[in-house]
mmCIF file of C-alpha atoms and ligand atoms in Angstrom:
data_model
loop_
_atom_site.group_PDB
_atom_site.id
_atom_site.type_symbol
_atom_site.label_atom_id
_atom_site.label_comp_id
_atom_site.label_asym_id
_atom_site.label_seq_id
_atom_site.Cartn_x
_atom_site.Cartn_y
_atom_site.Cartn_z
ATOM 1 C CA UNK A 1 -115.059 -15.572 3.624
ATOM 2 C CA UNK A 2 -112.367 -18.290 2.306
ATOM 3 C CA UNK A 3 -113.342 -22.100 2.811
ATOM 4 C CA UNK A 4 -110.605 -23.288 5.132
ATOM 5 C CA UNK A 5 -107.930 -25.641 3.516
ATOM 6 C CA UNK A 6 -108.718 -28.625 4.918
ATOM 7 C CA UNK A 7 -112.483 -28.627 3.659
ATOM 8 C CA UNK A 8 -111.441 -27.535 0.140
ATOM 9 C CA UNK A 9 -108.927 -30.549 0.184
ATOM 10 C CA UNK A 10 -111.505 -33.195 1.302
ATOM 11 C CA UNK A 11 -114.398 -31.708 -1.127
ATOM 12 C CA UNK A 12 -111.679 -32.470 -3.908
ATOM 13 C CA UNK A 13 -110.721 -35.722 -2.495
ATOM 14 C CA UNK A 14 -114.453 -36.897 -2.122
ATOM 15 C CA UNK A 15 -115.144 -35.839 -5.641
ATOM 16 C CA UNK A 16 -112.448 -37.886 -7.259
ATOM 17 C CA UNK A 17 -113.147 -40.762 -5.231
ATOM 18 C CA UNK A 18 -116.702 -40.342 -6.387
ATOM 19 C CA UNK A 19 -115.625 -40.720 -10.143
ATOM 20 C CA UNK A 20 -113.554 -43.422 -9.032
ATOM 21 C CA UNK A 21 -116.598 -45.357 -7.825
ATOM 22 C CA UNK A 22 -118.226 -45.157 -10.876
ATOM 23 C CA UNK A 23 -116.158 -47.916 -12.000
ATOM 24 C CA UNK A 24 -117.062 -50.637 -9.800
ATOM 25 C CA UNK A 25 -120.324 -52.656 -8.949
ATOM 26 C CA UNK A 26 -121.036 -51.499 -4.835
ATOM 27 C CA UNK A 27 -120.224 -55.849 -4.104
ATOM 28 C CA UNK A 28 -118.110 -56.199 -1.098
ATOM 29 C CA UNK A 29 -115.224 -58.488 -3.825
ATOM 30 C CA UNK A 30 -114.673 -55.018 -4.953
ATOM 31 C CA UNK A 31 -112.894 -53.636 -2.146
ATOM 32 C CA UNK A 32 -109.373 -55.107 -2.899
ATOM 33 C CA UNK A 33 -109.929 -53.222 -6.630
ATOM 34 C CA UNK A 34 -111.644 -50.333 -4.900
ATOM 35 C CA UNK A 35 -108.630 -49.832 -3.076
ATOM 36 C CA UNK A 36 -105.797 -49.907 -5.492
ATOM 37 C CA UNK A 37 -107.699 -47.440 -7.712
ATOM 38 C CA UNK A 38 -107.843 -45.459 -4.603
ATOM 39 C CA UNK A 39 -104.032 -45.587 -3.517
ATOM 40 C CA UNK A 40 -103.143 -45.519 -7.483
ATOM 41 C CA UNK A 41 -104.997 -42.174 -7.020
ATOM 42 C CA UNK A 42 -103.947 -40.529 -3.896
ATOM 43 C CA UNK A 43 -100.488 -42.739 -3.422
ATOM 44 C CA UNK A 44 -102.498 -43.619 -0.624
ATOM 45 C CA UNK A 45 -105.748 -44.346 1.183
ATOM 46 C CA UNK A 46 -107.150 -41.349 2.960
ATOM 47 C CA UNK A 47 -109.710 -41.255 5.133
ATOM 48 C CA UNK A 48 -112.564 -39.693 3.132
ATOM 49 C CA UNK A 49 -111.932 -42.992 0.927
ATOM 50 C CA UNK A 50 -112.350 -44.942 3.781
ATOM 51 C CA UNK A 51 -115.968 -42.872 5.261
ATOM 52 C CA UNK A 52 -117.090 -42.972 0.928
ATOM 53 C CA UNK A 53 -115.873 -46.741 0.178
ATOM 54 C CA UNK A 54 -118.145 -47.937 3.148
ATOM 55 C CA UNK A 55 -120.976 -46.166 2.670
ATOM 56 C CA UNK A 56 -121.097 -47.352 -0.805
ATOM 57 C CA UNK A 57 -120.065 -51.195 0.098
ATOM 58 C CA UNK A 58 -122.040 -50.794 3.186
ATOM 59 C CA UNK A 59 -119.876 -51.610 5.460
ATOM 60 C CA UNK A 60 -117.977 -50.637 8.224
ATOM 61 C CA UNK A 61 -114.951 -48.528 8.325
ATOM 62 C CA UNK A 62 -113.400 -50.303 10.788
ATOM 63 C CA UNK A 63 -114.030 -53.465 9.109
ATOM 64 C CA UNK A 64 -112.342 -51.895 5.635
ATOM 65 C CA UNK A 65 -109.834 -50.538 7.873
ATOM 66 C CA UNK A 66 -109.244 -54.596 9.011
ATOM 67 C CA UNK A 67 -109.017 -55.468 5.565
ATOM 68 C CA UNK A 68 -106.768 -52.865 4.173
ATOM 69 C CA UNK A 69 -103.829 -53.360 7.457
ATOM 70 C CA UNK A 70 -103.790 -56.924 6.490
ATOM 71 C CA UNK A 71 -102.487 -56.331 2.959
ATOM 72 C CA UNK A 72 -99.436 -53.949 3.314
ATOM 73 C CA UNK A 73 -100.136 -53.076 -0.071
ATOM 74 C CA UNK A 74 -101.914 -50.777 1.537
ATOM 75 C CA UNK A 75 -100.454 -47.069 3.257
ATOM 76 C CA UNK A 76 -102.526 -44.417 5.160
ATOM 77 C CA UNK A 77 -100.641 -41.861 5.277
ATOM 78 C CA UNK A 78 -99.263 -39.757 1.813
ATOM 79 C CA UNK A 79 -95.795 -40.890 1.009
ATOM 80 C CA UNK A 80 -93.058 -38.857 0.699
ATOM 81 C CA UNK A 81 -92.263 -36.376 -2.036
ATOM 82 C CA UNK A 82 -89.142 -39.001 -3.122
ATOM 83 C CA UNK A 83 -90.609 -42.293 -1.681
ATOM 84 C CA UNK A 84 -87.884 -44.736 -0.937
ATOM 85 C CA UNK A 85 -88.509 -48.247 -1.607
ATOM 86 C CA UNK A 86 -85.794 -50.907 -0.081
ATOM 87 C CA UNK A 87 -86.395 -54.035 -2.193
ATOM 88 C CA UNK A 88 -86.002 -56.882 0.655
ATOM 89 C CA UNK A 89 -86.920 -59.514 -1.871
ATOM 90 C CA UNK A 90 -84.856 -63.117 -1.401
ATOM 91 C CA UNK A 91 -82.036 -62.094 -3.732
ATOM 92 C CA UNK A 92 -81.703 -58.547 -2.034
ATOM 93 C CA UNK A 93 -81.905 -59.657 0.927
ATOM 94 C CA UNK A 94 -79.150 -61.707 0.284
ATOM 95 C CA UNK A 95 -76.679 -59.622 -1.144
ATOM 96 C CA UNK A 96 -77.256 -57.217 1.851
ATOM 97 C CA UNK A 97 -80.589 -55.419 1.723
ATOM 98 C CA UNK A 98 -81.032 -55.030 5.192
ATOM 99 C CA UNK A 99 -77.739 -53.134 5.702
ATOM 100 C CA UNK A 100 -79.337 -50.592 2.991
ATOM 101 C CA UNK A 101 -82.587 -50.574 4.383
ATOM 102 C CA UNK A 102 -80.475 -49.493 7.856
ATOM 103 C CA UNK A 103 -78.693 -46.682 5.953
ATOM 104 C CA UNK A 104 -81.475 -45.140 5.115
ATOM 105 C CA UNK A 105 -83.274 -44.852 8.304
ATOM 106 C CA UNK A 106 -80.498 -44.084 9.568
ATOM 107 C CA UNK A 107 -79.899 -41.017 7.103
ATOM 108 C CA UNK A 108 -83.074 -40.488 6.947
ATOM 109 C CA UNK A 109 -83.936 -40.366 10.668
ATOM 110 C CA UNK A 110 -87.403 -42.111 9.982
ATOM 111 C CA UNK A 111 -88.272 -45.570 10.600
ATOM 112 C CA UNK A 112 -89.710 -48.024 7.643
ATOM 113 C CA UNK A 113 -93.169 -46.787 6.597
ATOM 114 C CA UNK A 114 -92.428 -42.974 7.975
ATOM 115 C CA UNK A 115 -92.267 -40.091 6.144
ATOM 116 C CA UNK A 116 -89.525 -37.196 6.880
ATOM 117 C CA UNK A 117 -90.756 -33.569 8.596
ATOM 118 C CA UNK A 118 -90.251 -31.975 5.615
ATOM 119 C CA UNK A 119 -92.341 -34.617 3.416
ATOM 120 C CA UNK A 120 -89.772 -34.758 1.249
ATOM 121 C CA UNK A 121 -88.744 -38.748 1.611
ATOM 122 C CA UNK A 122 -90.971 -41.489 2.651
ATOM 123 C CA UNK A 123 -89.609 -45.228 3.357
ATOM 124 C CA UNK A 124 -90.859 -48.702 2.509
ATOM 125 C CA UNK A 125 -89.631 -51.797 1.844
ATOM 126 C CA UNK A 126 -90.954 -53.842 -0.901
ATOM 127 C CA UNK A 127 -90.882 -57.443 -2.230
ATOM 128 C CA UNK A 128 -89.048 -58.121 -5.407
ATOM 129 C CA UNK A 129 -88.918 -55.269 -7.894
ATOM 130 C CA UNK A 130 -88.248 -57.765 -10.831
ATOM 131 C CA UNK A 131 -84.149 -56.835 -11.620
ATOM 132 C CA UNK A 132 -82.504 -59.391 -8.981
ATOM 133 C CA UNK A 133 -79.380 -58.962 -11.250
ATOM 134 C CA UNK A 134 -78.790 -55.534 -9.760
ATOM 135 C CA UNK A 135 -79.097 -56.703 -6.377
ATOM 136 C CA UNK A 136 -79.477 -54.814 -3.755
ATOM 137 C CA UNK A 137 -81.819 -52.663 -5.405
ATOM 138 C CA UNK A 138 -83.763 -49.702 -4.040
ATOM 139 C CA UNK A 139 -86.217 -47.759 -5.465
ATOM 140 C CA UNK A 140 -86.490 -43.925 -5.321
ATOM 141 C CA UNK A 141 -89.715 -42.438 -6.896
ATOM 142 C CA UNK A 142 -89.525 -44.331 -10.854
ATOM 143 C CA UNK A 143 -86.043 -44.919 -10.666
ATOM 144 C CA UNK A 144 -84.137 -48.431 -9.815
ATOM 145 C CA UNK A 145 -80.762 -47.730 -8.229
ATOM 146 C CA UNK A 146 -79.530 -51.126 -8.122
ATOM 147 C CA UNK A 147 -75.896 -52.587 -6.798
ATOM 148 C CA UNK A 148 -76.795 -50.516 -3.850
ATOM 149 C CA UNK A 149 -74.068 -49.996 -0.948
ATOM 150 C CA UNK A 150 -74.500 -46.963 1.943
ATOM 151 C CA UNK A 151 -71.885 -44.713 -0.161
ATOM 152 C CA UNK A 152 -74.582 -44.818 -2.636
ATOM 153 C CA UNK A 153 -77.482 -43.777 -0.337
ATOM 154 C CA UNK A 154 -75.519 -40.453 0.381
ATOM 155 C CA UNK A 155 -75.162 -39.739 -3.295
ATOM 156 C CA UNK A 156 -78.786 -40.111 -3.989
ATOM 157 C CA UNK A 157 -79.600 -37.879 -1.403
ATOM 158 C CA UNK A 158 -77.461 -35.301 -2.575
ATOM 159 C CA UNK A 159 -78.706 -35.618 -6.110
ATOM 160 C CA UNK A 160 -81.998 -34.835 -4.697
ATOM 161 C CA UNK A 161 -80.867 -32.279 -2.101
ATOM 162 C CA UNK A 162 -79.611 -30.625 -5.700
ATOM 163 C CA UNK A 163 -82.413 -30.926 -7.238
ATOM 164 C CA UNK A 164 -84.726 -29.718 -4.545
ATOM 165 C CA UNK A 165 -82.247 -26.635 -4.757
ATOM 166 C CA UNK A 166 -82.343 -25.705 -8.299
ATOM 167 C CA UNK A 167 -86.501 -26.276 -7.804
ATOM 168 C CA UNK A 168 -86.486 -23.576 -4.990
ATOM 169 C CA UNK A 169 -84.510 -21.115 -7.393
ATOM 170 C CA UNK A 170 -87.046 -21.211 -10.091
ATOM 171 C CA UNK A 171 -89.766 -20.898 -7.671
ATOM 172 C CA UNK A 172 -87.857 -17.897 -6.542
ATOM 173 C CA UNK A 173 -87.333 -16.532 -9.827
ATOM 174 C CA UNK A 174 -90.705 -17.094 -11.372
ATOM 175 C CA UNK A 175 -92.396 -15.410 -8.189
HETATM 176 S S1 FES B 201 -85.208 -59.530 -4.939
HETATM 177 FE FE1 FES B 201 -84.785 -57.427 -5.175
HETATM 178 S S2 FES B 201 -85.072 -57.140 -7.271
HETATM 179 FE FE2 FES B 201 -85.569 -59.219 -7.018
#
């Protein structure tokens, strides 16, 4: 009989997170740093981490849960295949971030911190991404789109939209 999905997926999650233990001392300071390793891992905190991190910092996951919503560093549910990060930092902001950020939900159909049906884009907005020349910039997976306007939105969603295209072809073709 086959394991069902799910259980395979959380056996493999519980084992990395596991590993990823091994680097810290179980002190409750660690749970910031236990964290980040976590959502550097996953690209976000699931919630076998949660269960594992508090049994080995003894505590609560509720209370970890507390700690984690107040730093929205942290996100609970996986991001997107092309995560979208609007930089709303004070020099984006100014030059007309919010109008961006607006595009995309409104292209997206999502609001900020949702992921699309599909998985394929998630949306965030972040603080300053460090190139406040290029303001407005946005983010989209490891590349910095900056000078942003709403035209632009549509052309990085067809670039993608492309891409996801010529991705389902070779799947097709190597099957
Ligand atoms: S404020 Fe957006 S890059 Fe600095």
């Amino acid at each position: 009989m086959t394991e069902p999905t799910n259980t395979i997926e959380e056996e493999k999650i519980q084992k990395e997170i596991h590993k990823l233990l091994q680097d810290f001392s179980s002190t409750r300071e660690n749970l910031i740093p236990i964290l980040q390793a976590i959502q550097t891992t996953f690209g976000f905190i699931p919630q076998e981490a949660l269960r594992e991190t508090a049994a080995f910092l003894k505590i609560s996951p509720g209370e970890i849960f507390g700690v984690a919503t107040f730093y929205n560093q942290f996100r609970f549910t996986p991001p997107g295949k092309h995560q979208v990060k609007v930089c709303l930092g004070t020099a984006c902001h100014i030059r007309g971030g919010d109008i961006i950020m607006e595009e995309w939900k409104r292209r997206l159909q999502i609001k900020e911190g949702g992921v699309t049906e599909d998985h394929e884009f998630g949306l965030e907005r972040v603080g300053c991404v460090g190139c406040c020349v290029l303001a407005p910039v946005v983010q989209v997976g490891d590349i910095v789109h900056g000078k942003m306007s709403p035209s632009v939105v549509n052309g990085i969603l067809l670039q993608c939209e492309l891409a996801k295209r010529e991705e389902d072809k070779t799947h097709n073709e190597t099957e």
